mmCIF file of C-alpha atoms in Angstrom:
data_model
loop_
_atom_site.group_PDB
_atom_site.id
_atom_site.type_symbol
_atom_site.label_atom_id
_atom_site.label_comp_id
_atom_site.label_asym_id
_atom_site.label_seq_id
_atom_site.Cartn_x
_atom_site.Cartn_y
_atom_site.Cartn_z
ATOM 1 C CA MET A 245 -54.045 28.759 74.668
ATOM 2 C CA LEU A 246 -52.357 25.386 74.944
ATOM 3 C CA LEU A 247 -48.941 26.842 74.176
ATOM 4 C CA ASN A 248 -49.298 29.277 77.075
ATOM 5 C CA ILE A 249 -50.373 26.476 79.393
ATOM 6 C CA PHE A 250 -47.114 24.648 78.716
ATOM 7 C CA GLY A 251 -45.121 27.858 79.028
ATOM 8 C CA ILE A 252 -44.207 28.047 75.343
ATOM 9 C CA GLU A 253 -43.995 31.618 74.069
ATOM 10 C CA LYS A 254 -43.205 30.889 70.431
ATOM 11 C CA PRO A 255 -43.713 27.689 68.394
ATOM 12 C CA GLU A 256 -40.420 26.019 67.597
ATOM 13 C CA ASN A 257 -41.243 22.599 66.188
ATOM 14 C CA SER A 258 -43.924 21.133 63.928
ATOM 15 C CA ILE A 259 -46.171 19.933 66.767
ATOM 16 C CA GLU A 260 -46.156 23.346 68.416
ATOM 17 C CA TRP A 261 -46.873 25.031 65.107
ATOM 18 C CA MET A 262 -49.794 22.656 64.497
ATOM 19 C CA ILE A 263 -51.278 23.574 67.865
ATOM 20 C CA PHE A 264 -50.681 27.268 67.242
ATOM 21 C CA LEU A 265 -52.286 27.267 63.781
ATOM 22 C CA ALA A 266 -55.208 25.097 64.906
ATOM 23 C CA GLU A 267 -55.988 27.471 67.763
ATOM 24 C CA LYS A 268 -55.453 30.763 65.981
ATOM 25 C CA TYR A 269 -57.381 29.786 62.872
ATOM 26 C CA ALA A 270 -59.927 27.482 64.488
ATOM 27 C CA GLY A 271 -62.780 29.481 62.940
ATOM 28 C CA MET A 272 -61.388 29.112 59.435
ATOM 29 C CA PHE A 273 -60.773 25.392 59.873
ATOM 30 C CA TRP A 274 -64.285 24.985 61.299
ATOM 31 C CA LYS A 275 -65.926 26.775 58.352
ATOM 32 C CA GLY A 276 -63.887 24.696 55.933
ATOM 33 C CA THR A 277 -64.946 21.504 57.710
ATOM 34 C CA VAL A 278 -68.635 22.469 57.652
ATOM 35 C CA LEU A 279 -68.488 23.323 53.944
ATOM 36 C CA THR A 280 -66.658 20.075 53.202
ATOM 37 C CA LEU A 281 -69.352 18.086 55.013
ATOM 38 C CA LEU A 282 -72.132 20.043 53.284
ATOM 39 C CA ILE A 283 -70.773 19.366 49.801
ATOM 40 C CA ALA A 284 -70.083 15.701 50.601
ATOM 41 C CA VAL A 285 -73.567 15.103 52.057
ATOM 42 C CA LEU A 286 -75.486 16.936 49.314
ATOM 43 C CA GLY A 287 -73.308 15.478 46.583
ATOM 44 C CA THR A 288 -73.720 11.923 47.862
ATOM 45 C CA LEU A 289 -77.480 12.074 48.472
ATOM 46 C CA LEU A 290 -78.382 13.840 45.216
ATOM 47 C CA GLY A 291 -75.815 11.805 43.310
ATOM 48 C CA PHE A 292 -77.323 8.632 44.775
ATOM 49 C CA LEU A 293 -80.781 9.652 43.515
ATOM 50 C CA LEU A 294 -79.339 10.477 40.092
ATOM 51 C CA GLY A 295 -77.484 7.176 40.030
ATOM 52 C CA TYR A 296 -80.695 5.354 40.930
ATOM 53 C CA VAL A 297 -82.493 6.907 37.955
ATOM 54 C CA ILE A 298 -79.604 6.200 35.577
ATOM 55 C CA GLY A 299 -79.286 2.659 36.908
ATOM 56 C CA ILE A 300 -82.980 1.984 36.290
ATOM 57 C CA ILE A 301 -82.678 3.358 32.737
ATOM 58 C CA GLN A 302 -79.669 1.146 32.059
ATOM 59 C CA ASP A 303 -81.562 -1.888 33.359
ATOM 60 C CA ALA A 304 -84.632 -1.183 31.204
ATOM 61 C CA LYS A 305 -85.429 -4.132 28.945
ATOM 62 C CA ILE A 306 -86.614 -3.887 25.338
ATOM 63 C CA GLY A 307 -88.781 -6.749 24.120
ATOM 64 C CA ARG A 308 -88.841 -7.957 20.532
ATOM 65 C CA GLY A 309 -92.547 -7.333 20.311
ATOM 66 C CA ASP A 310 -92.422 -3.806 21.702
ATOM 67 C CA PRO A 311 -93.628 -1.048 19.346
ATOM 68 C CA VAL A 312 -91.078 1.260 17.733
ATOM 69 C CA LEU A 313 -92.481 4.259 19.605
ATOM 70 C CA ARG A 314 -91.451 2.541 22.854
ATOM 71 C CA LYS A 315 -88.125 1.162 21.652
ATOM 72 C CA ALA A 316 -86.771 4.437 20.255
ATOM 73 C CA PRO A 317 -87.080 6.558 23.450
ATOM 74 C CA ILE A 318 -85.685 3.763 25.634
ATOM 75 C CA ARG A 319 -82.701 3.229 23.348
ATOM 76 C CA LEU A 320 -82.052 6.973 23.251
ATOM 77 C CA MET A 321 -82.196 7.234 27.057
ATOM 78 C CA LYS A 322 -79.931 4.187 27.457
ATOM 79 C CA PHE A 323 -77.421 5.725 25.026
ATOM 80 C CA ILE A 324 -77.419 9.076 26.852
ATOM 81 C CA ALA A 325 -77.094 7.320 30.223
ATOM 82 C CA ALA A 326 -74.201 5.176 28.969
ATOM 83 C CA MET A 327 -72.375 8.221 27.558
ATOM 84 C CA TYR A 328 -72.869 10.161 30.781
ATOM 85 C CA VAL A 329 -71.499 7.308 32.894
ATOM 86 C CA GLU A 330 -68.474 6.760 30.650
ATOM 87 C CA ILE A 331 -67.571 10.463 30.468
ATOM 88 C CA PHE A 332 -67.671 11.048 34.223
ATOM 89 C CA ARG A 333 -66.039 7.747 35.144
ATOM 90 C CA ASP A 334 -63.196 8.193 32.667
ATOM 91 C CA THR A 335 -62.201 11.793 33.472
ATOM 92 C CA PRO A 336 -60.676 13.233 36.686
ATOM 93 C CA MET A 337 -62.996 15.106 39.033
ATOM 94 C CA ILE A 338 -60.602 18.068 39.142
ATOM 95 C CA VAL A 339 -60.899 18.455 35.354
ATOM 96 C CA GLN A 340 -64.683 18.113 35.544
ATOM 97 C CA ALA A 341 -64.785 20.895 38.130
ATOM 98 C CA MET A 342 -62.770 23.248 35.913
ATOM 99 C CA ILE A 343 -64.821 22.518 32.795
ATOM 100 C CA ILE A 344 -68.221 22.795 34.489
ATOM 101 C CA TYR A 345 -67.460 25.922 36.526
ATOM 102 C CA PHE A 346 -65.689 27.942 33.854
ATOM 103 C CA GLY A 347 -67.913 26.557 31.095
ATOM 104 C CA ILE A 348 -71.062 27.731 32.877
ATOM 105 C CA ARG A 349 -69.540 31.132 33.620
ATOM 106 C CA GLN A 350 -68.401 31.476 30.015
ATOM 107 C CA ALA A 351 -72.030 30.966 28.999
ATOM 108 C CA ASN A 352 -72.862 34.064 31.104
ATOM 109 C CA ILE A 353 -74.751 32.009 33.656
ATOM 110 C CA GLY A 354 -74.167 33.052 37.247
ATOM 111 C CA ILE A 355 -72.973 30.233 39.460
ATOM 112 C CA THR A 356 -71.050 30.306 42.726
ATOM 113 C CA PRO A 357 -68.023 28.092 43.339
ATOM 114 C CA VAL A 358 -69.944 26.189 46.047
ATOM 115 C CA SER A 359 -72.898 25.516 43.719
ATOM 116 C CA ALA A 360 -70.499 24.343 41.018
ATOM 117 C CA GLY A 361 -68.732 22.140 43.560
ATOM 118 C CA VAL A 362 -71.996 20.491 44.607
ATOM 119 C CA LEU A 363 -72.993 20.018 40.950
ATOM 120 C CA VAL A 364 -69.674 18.371 40.091
ATOM 121 C CA THR A 365 -69.912 16.075 43.114
ATOM 122 C CA VAL A 366 -73.488 15.103 42.230
ATOM 123 C CA LEU A 367 -72.657 14.311 38.610
ATOM 124 C CA ASN A 368 -69.497 12.406 39.543
ATOM 125 C CA THR A 369 -71.277 10.420 42.255
ATOM 126 C CA GLY A 370 -74.253 9.706 39.993
ATOM 127 C CA ALA A 371 -72.002 8.133 37.365
ATOM 128 C CA TYR A 372 -70.384 5.756 39.849
ATOM 129 C CA MET A 373 -73.606 4.982 41.712
ATOM 130 C CA ALA A 374 -75.379 4.195 38.424
ATOM 131 C CA GLU A 375 -73.115 1.192 37.904
ATOM 132 C CA THR A 376 -73.593 0.174 41.537
ATOM 133 C CA VAL A 377 -77.378 0.422 41.230
ATOM 134 C CA ARG A 378 -77.357 -1.556 37.987
ATOM 135 C CA ALA A 379 -75.289 -4.275 39.650
ATOM 136 C CA GLY A 380 -77.580 -4.191 42.706
ATOM 137 C CA ILE A 381 -80.656 -4.630 40.530
ATOM 138 C CA GLY A 382 -78.951 -7.456 38.655
ATOM 139 C CA SER A 383 -78.207 -9.241 41.941
ATOM 140 C CA ILE A 384 -81.915 -9.760 42.613
ATOM 141 C CA ASP A 385 -83.082 -13.193 41.517
ATOM 142 C CA GLN A 386 -84.974 -13.083 38.209
ATOM 143 C CA GLY A 387 -87.508 -15.502 39.653
ATOM 144 C CA GLN A 388 -88.838 -12.772 41.936
ATOM 145 C CA ARG A 389 -89.660 -10.590 38.955
ATOM 146 C CA GLU A 390 -91.299 -13.463 37.130
ATOM 147 C CA GLY A 391 -93.329 -14.291 40.231
ATOM 148 C CA ALA A 392 -94.515 -10.693 40.511
ATOM 149 C CA TRP A 393 -95.464 -10.618 36.843
ATOM 150 C CA ALA A 394 -97.365 -13.885 37.256
ATOM 151 C CA MET A 395 -99.381 -12.216 40.031
ATOM 152 C CA GLY A 396 -100.363 -9.446 37.645
ATOM 153 C CA MET A 397 -97.893 -6.737 38.694
ATOM 154 C CA SER A 398 -96.634 -4.470 35.952
ATOM 155 C CA PRO A 399 -92.874 -4.227 35.269
ATOM 156 C CA MET A 400 -92.847 -0.742 36.840
ATOM 157 C CA LYS A 401 -94.572 -1.879 40.045
ATOM 158 C CA THR A 402 -92.303 -4.909 40.196
ATOM 159 C CA MET A 403 -89.285 -2.646 40.012
ATOM 160 C CA LEU A 404 -90.620 -0.211 42.644
ATOM 161 C CA TYR A 405 -92.019 -2.674 45.190
ATOM 162 C CA ILE A 406 -89.974 -5.862 44.690
ATOM 163 C CA VAL A 407 -86.580 -5.168 43.122
ATOM 164 C CA LEU A 408 -85.517 -1.693 44.278
ATOM 165 C CA PRO A 409 -86.108 -2.175 48.043
ATOM 166 C CA GLN A 410 -83.875 -5.262 48.019
ATOM 167 C CA ALA A 411 -81.299 -3.627 45.749
ATOM 168 C CA PHE A 412 -81.204 -0.604 48.071
ATOM 169 C CA LYS A 413 -80.118 -2.785 50.983
ATOM 170 C CA ASN A 414 -77.300 -4.255 48.892
ATOM 171 C CA ILE A 415 -76.180 -0.788 47.789
ATOM 172 C CA ILE A 416 -75.935 0.809 51.251
ATOM 173 C CA PRO A 417 -72.298 -0.273 51.901
ATOM 174 C CA GLU A 418 -71.165 1.166 48.570
ATOM 175 C CA MET A 419 -73.094 4.370 49.255
ATOM 176 C CA ALA A 420 -71.219 4.725 52.557
ATOM 177 C CA ASN A 421 -67.887 4.217 50.776
ATOM 178 C CA THR A 422 -68.889 6.800 48.172
ATOM 179 C CA PHE A 423 -69.659 9.340 50.904
ATOM 180 C CA LEU A 424 -66.241 8.800 52.499
ATOM 181 C CA THR A 425 -64.622 9.199 49.085
ATOM 182 C CA ASN A 426 -66.547 12.411 48.431
ATOM 183 C CA LEU A 427 -65.530 13.707 51.838
ATOM 184 C CA LYS A 428 -61.898 13.466 50.766
ATOM 185 C CA MET A 429 -62.379 14.376 47.105
ATOM 186 C CA THR A 430 -63.892 17.772 47.960
ATOM 187 C CA SER A 431 -60.265 18.865 48.384
ATOM 188 C CA VAL A 432 -59.903 19.114 44.589
ATOM 189 C CA LEU A 433 -62.608 21.792 44.492
ATOM 190 C CA ASN A 434 -60.087 24.356 45.731
ATOM 191 C CA VAL A 435 -59.162 24.807 42.049
ATOM 192 C CA ILE A 436 -62.459 26.671 41.536
ATOM 193 C CA ALA A 437 -62.024 28.679 44.758
ATOM 194 C CA VAL A 438 -64.353 26.643 46.977
ATOM 195 C CA GLN A 439 -63.385 27.568 50.546
ATOM 196 C CA GLU A 440 -63.431 23.984 51.815
ATOM 197 C CA LEU A 441 -61.032 22.389 54.269
ATOM 198 C CA PHE A 442 -58.057 22.058 51.918
ATOM 199 C CA MET A 443 -58.409 25.681 50.804
ATOM 200 C CA ALA A 444 -58.504 26.757 54.457
ATOM 201 C CA ALA A 445 -55.230 24.920 55.135
ATOM 202 C CA LYS A 446 -53.663 26.454 52.039
ATOM 203 C CA THR A 447 -54.634 29.944 53.196
ATOM 204 C CA VAL A 448 -53.510 29.393 56.790
ATOM 205 C CA GLY A 449 -50.206 27.878 55.706
ATOM 206 C CA GLY A 450 -49.450 30.877 53.533
ATOM 207 C CA ASN A 451 -49.755 33.301 56.433
ATOM 208 C CA TYR A 452 -46.664 31.890 58.181
ATOM 209 C CA TYR A 453 -45.213 29.810 55.331
ATOM 210 C CA LYS A 454 -45.970 26.732 57.429
ATOM 211 C CA TYR A 455 -47.725 24.621 54.810
ATOM 212 C CA PHE A 456 -46.487 21.318 56.196
ATOM 213 C CA GLU A 457 -47.942 21.968 59.654
ATOM 214 C CA SER A 458 -51.161 23.409 58.222
ATOM 215 C CA TYR A 459 -51.745 20.356 56.051
ATOM 216 C CA LEU A 460 -51.011 18.105 59.019
ATOM 217 C CA VAL A 461 -53.845 19.847 60.884
ATOM 218 C CA ILE A 462 -56.407 19.060 58.162
ATOM 219 C CA ALA A 463 -54.988 15.537 57.795
ATOM 220 C CA VAL A 464 -55.993 14.974 61.419
ATOM 221 C CA ILE A 465 -59.435 16.497 60.761
ATOM 222 C CA TYR A 466 -59.998 14.328 57.682
ATOM 223 C CA PHE A 467 -58.904 11.237 59.591
ATOM 224 C CA VAL A 468 -61.245 11.936 62.517
ATOM 225 C CA LEU A 469 -64.196 12.610 60.200
ATOM 226 C CA CYS A 470 -63.669 9.523 58.046
ATOM 227 C CA PHE A 471 -62.963 7.287 61.037
ATOM 228 C CA ALA A 472 -66.101 8.463 62.863
ATOM 229 C CA PHE A 473 -68.402 8.146 59.847
ATOM 230 C CA ASN A 474 -66.944 4.759 58.965
ATOM 231 C CA LYS A 475 -67.819 3.458 62.443
ATOM 232 C CA VAL A 476 -71.340 4.890 62.148
ATOM 233 C CA PHE A 477 -71.856 3.205 58.769
ATOM 234 C CA GLN A 478 -70.552 -0.117 60.094
ATOM 235 C CA PHE A 479 -73.026 0.094 62.969
ATOM 236 C CA LEU A 480 -75.929 0.882 60.622
ATOM 237 C CA GLU A 481 -74.918 -1.935 58.283
ATOM 238 C CA LYS A 482 -75.000 -4.429 61.165
ATOM 239 C CA ARG A 483 -78.389 -3.150 62.306
ATOM 240 C CA MET A 484 -79.820 -3.456 58.803
ATOM 241 C CA GLY A 485 -78.341 -6.936 58.440
ATOM 242 C CA GLY A 486 -80.462 -8.215 61.312
ATOM 243 C CA LYS A 487 -79.542 -10.806 63.905
ATOM 244 C CA LEU A 488 -77.106 -13.557 63.052
ATOM 245 C CA ASP A 489 -78.263 -16.005 65.734
ATOM 246 C CA TYR A 490 -81.727 -16.690 64.317
ATOM 247 C CA ALA A 491 -83.051 -20.174 63.549
ATOM 248 C CA LEU A 492 -85.130 -21.145 60.541
ATOM 249 C CA ALA A 493 -88.763 -22.011 61.176
ATOM 250 C CA VAL A 494 -88.162 -25.338 59.398
ATOM 251 C CA GLU A 495 -85.923 -26.445 62.261
ATOM 252 C CA TYR A 496 -88.721 -25.976 64.770
ATOM 253 C CA MET A 497 -91.136 -27.834 62.498
ATOM 254 C CA ASP A 498 -88.723 -30.772 62.201
ATOM 255 C CA ASN A 499 -88.364 -30.958 66.004
ATOM 256 C CA ASP A 500 -92.123 -31.164 66.396
#
């Protein structure tokens, strides 16, 4: 152990206690970190897919000449999507976790704390990503849609092959930010007994009544995780953005 290497028999200050707790309960901190990452990854990916669907529904257009049988279902879906987004954007995630977990259990439906935690993260992420997707779709020039329609493409094919691929590229930075947020927000899931990183620190701190030092340990872990993933996302964003030192073909034509 590091304390033994430096000839320290018993921790006396906060730094020494941090080292002691990190070493003695490394397994517990590791399991909490893995579970935190698992919930954040699943919640972000599934929530992103949900947000994509909700965003497309919100962007659906209703023409004046459309039949009633088409207008009614679209309006109903848009209303449900709008209510879902408003409810989950306007309530705290910690409250959502309590309501969903205990509400499902009260209905005599078996659900584990981890499953409930993933579900809450997915629904919360989907609500925020829906607005991002809608804005991403709206950022695509309307002329591209009109050009696709003029070529005979249906509105659905235009959305799938023309609009969404470009919107996806614009959404990637926000998706990365959402993942980093979810990575930190999993800490609120300790209220439904999810054994994530914050819960691990709470348990470890209670063993020696060293909560301050225990929370400092996970603060370092959170910082390292977020810092590392942030650098990875910045690298991917630059790669997807392409080279900045290109020259337009028009310039070469003018020189000729």
